């Protein structure tokens, strides 16, 4: 299963990376970009709460 980026809360620069059944990373947008995450995945997480193309806030 792939990785998913989740925005911790609206208006806060904090994200977590979720893999299958556990959190694998926590950090800021800059930290995620520096570690090779795609900007469009973080943009999607900013808009919907997750980089997943199906799930959204409250889903």
Tab-separated table of C-alpha atoms in Angstrom:
chain	number	residue	atom	x	y	z
A	1	UNK	CA	0.000	0.000	0.000
A	2	UNK	CA	1.205	3.535	-0.753
A	3	UNK	CA	1.897	6.438	1.521
A	4	UNK	CA	-0.684	9.091	2.304
A	5	UNK	CA	-0.018	12.605	3.613
A	6	UNK	CA	-2.511	13.911	6.153
A	7	UNK	CA	-2.787	17.539	7.266
A	8	UNK	CA	-2.989	17.622	11.051
A	9	UNK	CA	-5.398	20.560	11.221
A	10	UNK	CA	-6.515	23.459	9.034
A	11	UNK	CA	-4.327	26.529	9.325
A	12	UNK	CA	-1.362	24.727	10.907
A	13	UNK	CA	1.872	23.815	9.122
A	14	UNK	CA	1.932	20.222	10.327
A	15	UNK	CA	1.589	17.033	8.283
A	16	UNK	CA	1.945	13.329	8.882
A	17	UNK	CA	2.744	10.506	6.534
A	18	UNK	CA	0.623	7.374	6.908
A	19	UNK	CA	1.659	3.984	5.585
A	20	UNK	CA	-0.698	0.989	5.699
A	21	UNK	CA	-1.197	0.901	9.478
A	22	UNK	CA	1.119	3.424	11.128
A	23	UNK	CA	2.418	6.981	11.079
A	24	UNK	CA	5.879	7.011	9.496
A	25	UNK	CA	6.771	10.720	9.554
A	26	UNK	CA	5.618	14.008	11.083
A	27	UNK	CA	6.829	17.413	9.952
A	28	UNK	CA	6.263	20.771	8.318
A	29	UNK	CA	5.624	21.414	4.643
A	30	UNK	CA	9.266	22.450	4.166
A	31	UNK	CA	10.488	19.247	5.809
A	32	UNK	CA	8.233	17.099	3.618
A	33	UNK	CA	9.364	18.896	0.456
A	34	UNK	CA	13.022	18.565	1.485
A	35	UNK	CA	12.519	14.815	1.938
A	36	UNK	CA	11.233	14.436	-1.622
A	37	UNK	CA	7.439	14.600	-1.270
A	38	UNK	CA	5.657	16.087	-4.266
A	39	UNK	CA	4.281	19.635	-3.914
A	40	UNK	CA	0.969	18.604	-5.531
A	41	UNK	CA	0.410	15.973	-2.804
A	42	UNK	CA	0.903	18.617	-0.114
A	43	UNK	CA	-1.341	21.060	-1.999
A	44	UNK	CA	-4.072	18.410	-2.093
A	45	UNK	CA	-3.620	17.799	1.659
A	46	UNK	CA	-3.994	21.559	2.238
A	47	UNK	CA	-7.262	21.599	0.259
A	48	UNK	CA	-8.878	18.349	1.397
A	49	UNK	CA	-7.017	17.167	4.517
A	50	UNK	CA	-5.209	14.316	2.757
A	51	UNK	CA	-3.154	13.601	-0.331
A	52	UNK	CA	-5.478	10.666	-1.031
A	53	UNK	CA	-7.580	11.407	-4.115
A	54	UNK	CA	-10.705	9.800	-2.613
A	55	UNK	CA	-10.761	10.709	1.104
A	56	UNK	CA	-11.453	14.232	2.354
A	57	UNK	CA	-11.962	16.073	5.652
A	58	UNK	CA	-14.490	14.170	7.707
A	59	UNK	CA	-14.428	11.221	5.334
